Amino acid sequence: MTDTHCPYCSLQCGMTLSRKGPRLEVSERSFPVNEGALCRKGWTAAGLRGSRERLTTPMVRDRVTGEWSAATWDEALDLIASRLEALRDEHGADANAVFGGGGLTNEKAYQLGKFARVALGTSQIDYNGRWCMSSAASAGNQAFGVDRGLPFPLADIEQTDVCVLVGSNLAETMPPAARHLDRLRENGGKVVVIDPRLTPTGERADLFLQPVPGTDLPLALGVLHLLDAAGAVDEDYIAERTTGFEDVRRSVAAWWPEMVERVSGVEASQVRELAALLANAEKVTVLTARGAEQHAQGTATVLAWLNVALALGMPGKAYAGYGCLTGQGNGQGGREHGQKADQLPGYRMIDDPAARAHVAKVWGVDAASIPGKGRSAYELLDALGTPKGPKSLLVFGSNIVVSAPNATHIASRLADLDLLVVADMVMSETAALADVVLPVTQWAEETGTMTNLEGRVILRNQAISAPDGVKNDLDIITGLATRLGAASTWPTDPATIFDELRAASQGGKADYSGITYDRIRDEDGVFWPCPEGSEGTPRMFAEDFFHADGRARFIDVAHRGPAEAPTADYPLHLTTGRVLAQYQSGAQTRRIKDLPDDGAFVELHPLLADRVGAHDGDPVVVRTPRGEMKAPARIVTTIRPDTVFVPFHWVGANKLTNDALDPSSRMPEFKVCAAAVSA
Ligand SMILES: Nc1nc2c(c(=O)[nH]1)N[C@H]1C(S)=C(S)[C@@H](COP(=O)(O)OP(=O)(O)OC[C@H]3O[C@@H](n4cnc5c(=O)[nH]c(N)nc54)[C@H](O)[C@@H]3O)O[C@H]1N2
Ligand SMILES: Nc1nc2c(c(=O)[nH]1)N[C@H]1C(S)=C(S)[C@@H](COP(=O)(O)OP(=O)(O)OC[C@H]3O[C@@H](n4cnc5c(=O)[nH]c(N)nc54)[C@H](O)[C@@H]3O)O[C@H]1N2
Ligand code: SF4
Ligand SMILES: [Mo]
């Protein structure tokens, strides 16, 4: 019996794994985040272990015939290292690029960032977290001076008075978390859900608002307008703990509820109802998720809601504040330790000379040898194989041809590479396009830390040995670094790497130096920042925010609207998202036979279905300026009649999505574009 955590989402539910012959069995374990509960994906997570689809030998593909052949590990790693070296000699270090993932452990994310900067000397590294909570990260950094998804434990929301969920369907995306909403309501609190679709989360709401996709920003401006007009803003808090309110106050003055109604489709009376609910509450918690964040104005949208929370005086107050519900298992830690294009370990910025000097010392390299800032995830992929772009890409932990926006274009970029290497457990759609595929261990077969949505660092313990032929990502990184003659040391033992990560993070914003594997085991996880000697920090901002003056910033934002407005040819809004039983690109969950895999569908309202002649279950075609897909219609009254929804777990949705990027986070506009539907 081994105590560990689920391989999937950012809740990182605790579970116990036990061996039943060759099989692995999941059983419940009491852990604060899930109290023994697991969702359907968690219960069936061990199913992939027995799957015949697990890769167990490195594979090399012949570019001309397209045929795969098995290779030994030495052959595969020698081949990759020699090609990387040749590309570097011919085109410079930035010819080689790395793409990481928010599902990787902290140890892997740290080592991958170090590998890119030290062994490859490239600035070209980024990861799929850009597509996840980067807009909230950017907003948190601007407003609070730090980015930790939830600055308080998730269970705190049970004690708030009003919890506002902007673009989160947590009842399906983190089901055990929904109990906090139920308990909040039992305690007499209220839940507000804002979503163009009435989801199982929306069904738990006391107040449900159904805006046009991409209009959460004006909704927030309208709410703040009403709060200010009613004298409900906390003037003392604003004066003592913040700067910048006057500009925001001036700009929200224009947002009358009737104007909000015109832009967002939410009735003025509902905007008033929400403002009244907030004005009369002592404790308000505003939470955003991908529905609000995955927009070309995602950062501004989060800032607008953050302004509401700040104006009410909530951040730093007990059982209140603002938080982002992160997404991937290690979405949080994955961006703290160096796989993001602009960051070094400890949430240090790569263009900060002091940060570079600190990390260079830990790595035993010259600070000047650490490259500068690279391209963001989508920009990196968009540049692949172009004259000035990278010629090779190493992918660890992402299935980009399914999950990148404007995916047909990205597939064509991958095809122009000289070398594509994918490390994965299965032959994902992206691995199938690679020159070399490296089979890796999965969660139950390895040990390492993850940082959940609360900033709680948890430990996954190895429960079973890996199948023959499979290696840990850390072994692959070391194997390549040694072949490339890299400076520094390249241990493969997670505990040793974690100690190095602690030193590298010391003094940074995400300081892990006081966290040890033993403490994590003894204390059910440890919250960062945790300098040596500290107990850790479950709740942030009680005294100060992280800006030098200790104050939070109001940032004035304006509504520009989605990058692509509907036209006569594309009269509808398309939005995308998730269903309970599948995870992300589906690479793992579509291979688990105990999970239903019904394929993609197109959710549309009966009024729209009538107009286009669609029948429930029959195929419809969705078109956008970038492509089209065909899938069965799912006719539901829970969606806005001007909006269609497609889940992205199956190939298709991202042939449609818009690659317009947020100016500061570089988040693509996954959540809204113009579309047409026909039967
Ligand atoms: N079952 C399951 N759970 C998961 C995952 C998974 O793939 N499957 N992935 C994990 C990851 S990485 C993430 S990031 C999280 C994501 O968790 P969520 O953010 O909860 O998931 P989504 O379904 O992407 O989006 C949430 C809701 O946003 C709504 N929405 C769409 N457009 C808009 C808009 O413009 N405004 C507003 N207010 N809402 C809008 C959608 O209708 C949807 O119901 O889930 C995690 N958990
Ligand atoms: N249209 C649309 N597109 C979206 C979104 C959306 O809402 N709408 N959401 C976006 C979001 S929030 C996210 S997070 C992304 C996620 O999209 P992806 O980045 O594609 O995420 P996964 O499907 O989890 O892919 C992880 C891959 O890595 C493999 N893997 C898992 N663990 C490991 C490991 O430890 N090592 C290695 N080497 N491989 C591993 C898995 O088998 C899988 O193939 O999608 C984004 N794309
Ligand atoms: S909610 Fe997330 S962490 Fe918990 S069992 Fe489900 S997928 Fe796993
Ligand atoms: Mo995500």
Short mmCIF file of N, CA, C and O and ligand atoms in Angstrom, two decimals, residues 103-104 108 128 131-132 290 294 328 395-400 402-404 423-426 428 440-441 446 473 576-578 583-588 648 653-654 657 670-671, ligand 2:
data_model
loop_
_atom_site.label_atom_id
_atom_site.label_comp_id
_atom_site.label_asym_id
_atom_site.label_seq_id
_atom_site.Cartn_x
_atom_site.Cartn_y
_atom_site.Cartn_z
N GLY A 103 1.80 18.95 -16.13
CA GLY A 103 1.58 17.69 -15.44
C GLY A 103 2.89 17.13 -14.90
O GLY A 103 2.90 16.14 -14.16
N LEU A 104 4.01 17.74 -15.28
CA LEU A 104 5.31 17.25 -14.81
C LEU A 104 5.50 17.61 -13.34
O LEU A 104 5.06 18.66 -12.89
N LYS A 108 10.89 17.48 -12.33
CA LYS A 108 11.04 17.40 -13.79
C LYS A 108 11.02 18.79 -14.41
O LYS A 108 11.80 19.10 -15.30
N ASN A 128 2.75 24.13 -21.67
CA ASN A 128 1.31 24.24 -21.92
C ASN A 128 0.56 25.04 -20.85
O ASN A 128 -0.61 25.37 -21.05
N TRP A 131 -1.45 28.04 -21.70
CA TRP A 131 -2.81 27.90 -22.22
C TRP A 131 -3.78 27.65 -21.09
O TRP A 131 -4.95 27.39 -21.32
N CYS A 132 -3.25 27.66 -19.90
CA CYS A 132 -4.06 27.23 -18.76
C CYS A 132 -4.39 28.43 -17.88
O CYS A 132 -5.36 29.11 -18.14
N ARG A 290 -10.94 28.94 -16.33
CA ARG A 290 -10.61 29.13 -17.74
C ARG A 290 -11.69 29.88 -18.52
O ARG A 290 -11.38 30.57 -19.49
N GLN A 294 -9.31 32.33 -20.56
CA GLN A 294 -8.78 31.92 -21.88
C GLN A 294 -9.32 32.82 -22.98
O GLN A 294 -10.06 32.40 -23.86
N GLN A 328 -3.96 22.00 -14.23
CA GLN A 328 -3.24 20.73 -14.32
C GLN A 328 -2.67 20.35 -12.97
O GLN A 328 -2.48 21.19 -12.09
N VAL A 395 9.40 17.52 -26.78
CA VAL A 395 8.14 17.69 -26.06
C VAL A 395 8.09 16.74 -24.86
O VAL A 395 8.24 15.53 -25.02
N PHE A 396 7.86 17.29 -23.69
CA PHE A 396 7.71 16.49 -22.47
C PHE A 396 6.39 16.87 -21.82
O PHE A 396 6.29 17.91 -21.17
N GLY A 397 5.34 16.05 -22.00
CA GLY A 397 4.13 16.28 -21.22
C GLY A 397 3.09 17.18 -21.85
O GLY A 397 2.38 17.89 -21.14
N SER A 398 2.96 17.14 -23.18
CA SER A 398 1.86 17.87 -23.81
C SER A 398 1.53 17.18 -25.13
O SER A 398 2.40 16.63 -25.80
N ASN A 399 0.25 17.24 -25.47
CA ASN A 399 -0.21 16.64 -26.72
C ASN A 399 -0.67 17.78 -27.63
O ASN A 399 -1.86 17.99 -27.86
N ILE A 400 0.30 18.53 -28.11
CA ILE A 400 0.01 19.84 -28.70
C ILE A 400 -0.87 19.83 -29.94
O ILE A 400 -1.61 20.77 -30.14
N VAL A 402 -3.45 18.26 -30.45
CA VAL A 402 -4.86 18.26 -30.04
C VAL A 402 -5.19 19.53 -29.25
O VAL A 402 -6.27 20.08 -29.39
N SER A 403 -4.26 20.01 -28.46
CA SER A 403 -4.62 21.07 -27.50
C SER A 403 -4.22 22.48 -27.88
O SER A 403 -4.66 23.42 -27.24
N ALA A 404 -3.39 22.65 -28.91
CA ALA A 404 -3.02 24.02 -29.31
C ALA A 404 -4.16 24.65 -30.10
O ALA A 404 -4.86 23.97 -30.84
N ALA A 423 8.53 12.68 -25.64
CA ALA A 423 8.59 11.73 -24.52
C ALA A 423 7.16 11.58 -24.01
O ALA A 423 6.54 12.56 -23.63
N ASP A 424 6.64 10.36 -24.01
CA ASP A 424 5.25 10.14 -23.56
C ASP A 424 5.08 8.69 -23.15
O ASP A 424 5.89 7.83 -23.50
N MET A 425 3.99 8.42 -22.44
CA MET A 425 3.68 7.04 -22.05
C MET A 425 2.96 6.30 -23.16
O MET A 425 2.94 5.09 -23.20
N VAL A 426 2.29 7.08 -24.02
CA VAL A 426 1.44 6.49 -25.06
C VAL A 426 1.75 7.16 -26.39
O VAL A 426 2.36 8.22 -26.43
N SER A 428 0.61 9.35 -28.41
CA SER A 428 -0.36 10.44 -28.52
C SER A 428 -0.39 10.92 -29.97
O SER A 428 0.49 10.56 -30.77
N VAL A 440 8.02 6.83 -21.42
CA VAL A 440 8.34 7.25 -20.05
C VAL A 440 7.46 6.57 -19.01
O VAL A 440 6.40 6.03 -19.31
N THR A 441 7.95 6.65 -17.78
CA THR A 441 7.20 6.13 -16.64
C THR A 441 5.98 7.00 -16.40
O THR A 441 5.95 8.17 -16.78
N GLU A 446 6.83 6.45 -10.21
CA GLU A 446 7.89 7.41 -9.90
C GLU A 446 7.51 8.26 -8.68
O GLU A 446 6.36 8.30 -8.28
N ASP A 473 11.46 10.58 -17.16
CA ASP A 473 11.91 11.80 -17.85
C ASP A 473 13.27 12.28 -17.33
O ASP A 473 14.08 12.81 -18.10
N THR A 576 -15.32 26.46 -25.95
CA THR A 576 -14.81 25.09 -25.80
C THR A 576 -14.51 24.83 -24.33
O THR A 576 -14.39 25.78 -23.55
N GLY A 577 -14.39 23.57 -23.96
CA GLY A 577 -14.09 23.25 -22.57
C GLY A 577 -14.08 21.75 -22.34
O GLY A 577 -13.70 21.00 -23.24
N ARG A 578 -14.55 21.35 -21.15
CA ARG A 578 -14.30 19.99 -20.69
C ARG A 578 -15.57 19.23 -20.31
O ARG A 578 -16.58 19.84 -20.00
N TYR A 583 -9.88 13.79 -19.73
CA TYR A 583 -8.88 14.73 -19.26
C TYR A 583 -8.09 15.29 -20.43
O TYR A 583 -7.46 14.56 -21.17
N GLN A 584 -8.16 16.61 -20.59
CA GLN A 584 -7.34 17.34 -21.55
C GLN A 584 -7.43 16.75 -22.95
O GLN A 584 -8.51 16.51 -23.45
N SER A 585 -6.26 16.56 -23.59
CA SER A 585 -6.27 16.05 -24.97
C SER A 585 -6.77 14.61 -25.02
O SER A 585 -6.84 14.02 -26.10
N GLY A 586 -7.06 14.01 -23.87
CA GLY A 586 -7.59 12.66 -23.83
C GLY A 586 -6.55 11.57 -24.04
O GLY A 586 -6.86 10.38 -24.04
N ALA A 587 -5.27 11.97 -24.19
CA ALA A 587 -4.23 10.99 -24.48
C ALA A 587 -4.24 9.86 -23.45
O ALA A 587 -4.07 8.68 -23.80
N GLN A 588 -4.47 10.22 -22.21
CA GLN A 588 -4.50 9.19 -21.18
C GLN A 588 -5.90 8.62 -21.01
O GLN A 588 -6.10 7.40 -21.07
N PHE A 648 -12.81 19.82 -25.96
CA PHE A 648 -11.56 19.72 -26.73
C PHE A 648 -10.79 18.43 -26.49
O PHE A 648 -9.65 18.31 -26.89
N ALA A 653 -11.89 20.24 -32.06
CA ALA A 653 -12.24 21.56 -31.50
C ALA A 653 -11.16 22.60 -31.85
O ALA A 653 -11.47 23.72 -32.24
N ASN A 654 -9.92 22.19 -31.73
CA ASN A 654 -8.86 23.19 -31.93
C ASN A 654 -8.52 23.45 -33.39
O ASN A 654 -7.68 24.31 -33.69
N THR A 657 -10.47 26.88 -33.19
CA THR A 657 -10.22 27.96 -32.24
C THR A 657 -9.28 29.03 -32.79
O THR A 657 -8.46 28.77 -33.66
N PHE A 670 -9.07 30.58 -26.50
CA PHE A 670 -9.76 29.28 -26.62
C PHE A 670 -11.27 29.40 -26.40
O PHE A 670 -12.02 28.55 -26.82
N LYS A 671 -11.68 30.42 -25.64
CA LYS A 671 -13.05 30.40 -25.15
C LYS A 671 -14.04 31.19 -26.00
O LYS A 671 -15.21 31.21 -25.69
N1 LIG B 2 -10.04 24.38 -27.30
C1 LIG B 2 -9.43 24.29 -26.12
N2 LIG B 2 -8.13 23.94 -26.08
C2 LIG B 2 -7.49 23.88 -24.89
C3 LIG B 2 -8.17 24.20 -23.69
C4 LIG B 2 -9.54 24.57 -23.76
O1 LIG B 2 -10.20 24.84 -22.75
N3 LIG B 2 -10.13 24.60 -25.00
N4 LIG B 2 -7.49 24.15 -22.50
C5 LIG B 2 -6.04 24.32 -22.52
C6 LIG B 2 -5.48 23.90 -21.21
S1 LIG B 2 -6.10 24.69 -19.84
C7 LIG B 2 -4.52 22.98 -21.09
S2 LIG B 2 -3.84 22.69 -19.55
C8 LIG B 2 -4.00 22.27 -22.28
C9 LIG B 2 -3.68 20.84 -22.00
O2 LIG B 2 -3.41 20.11 -23.13
P1 LIG B 2 -2.13 19.14 -23.25
O3 LIG B 2 -0.91 19.96 -23.04
O4 LIG B 2 -2.20 18.43 -24.52
O5 LIG B 2 -2.37 18.21 -22.00
P2 LIG B 2 -2.52 16.63 -21.86
O6 LIG B 2 -3.58 16.07 -22.70
O7 LIG B 2 -2.59 16.42 -20.40
O8 LIG B 2 -1.16 16.13 -22.45
C10 LIG B 2 -0.15 15.60 -21.67
C11 LIG B 2 0.61 14.59 -22.50
O9 LIG B 2 1.78 14.22 -21.78
C12 LIG B 2 1.73 12.86 -21.40
N5 LIG B 2 2.25 12.81 -20.05
C13 LIG B 2 1.58 12.80 -18.87
N6 LIG B 2 2.44 12.79 -17.84
C14 LIG B 2 3.69 12.83 -18.35
C15 LIG B 2 5.00 12.85 -17.78
O10 LIG B 2 5.20 12.85 -16.57
N7 LIG B 2 6.05 12.91 -18.66
C16 LIG B 2 5.87 12.93 -20.01
N8 LIG B 2 6.95 12.98 -20.78
N9 LIG B 2 4.64 12.87 -20.57
C17 LIG B 2 3.57 12.84 -19.75
C18 LIG B 2 0.30 12.41 -21.59
O11 LIG B 2 0.24 11.05 -21.93
C19 LIG B 2 -0.18 13.33 -22.73
O12 LIG B 2 0.09 12.81 -23.99
O13 LIG B 2 -4.99 22.34 -23.32
C20 LIG B 2 -5.34 23.62 -23.68
N10 LIG B 2 -6.17 23.53 -24.87
#
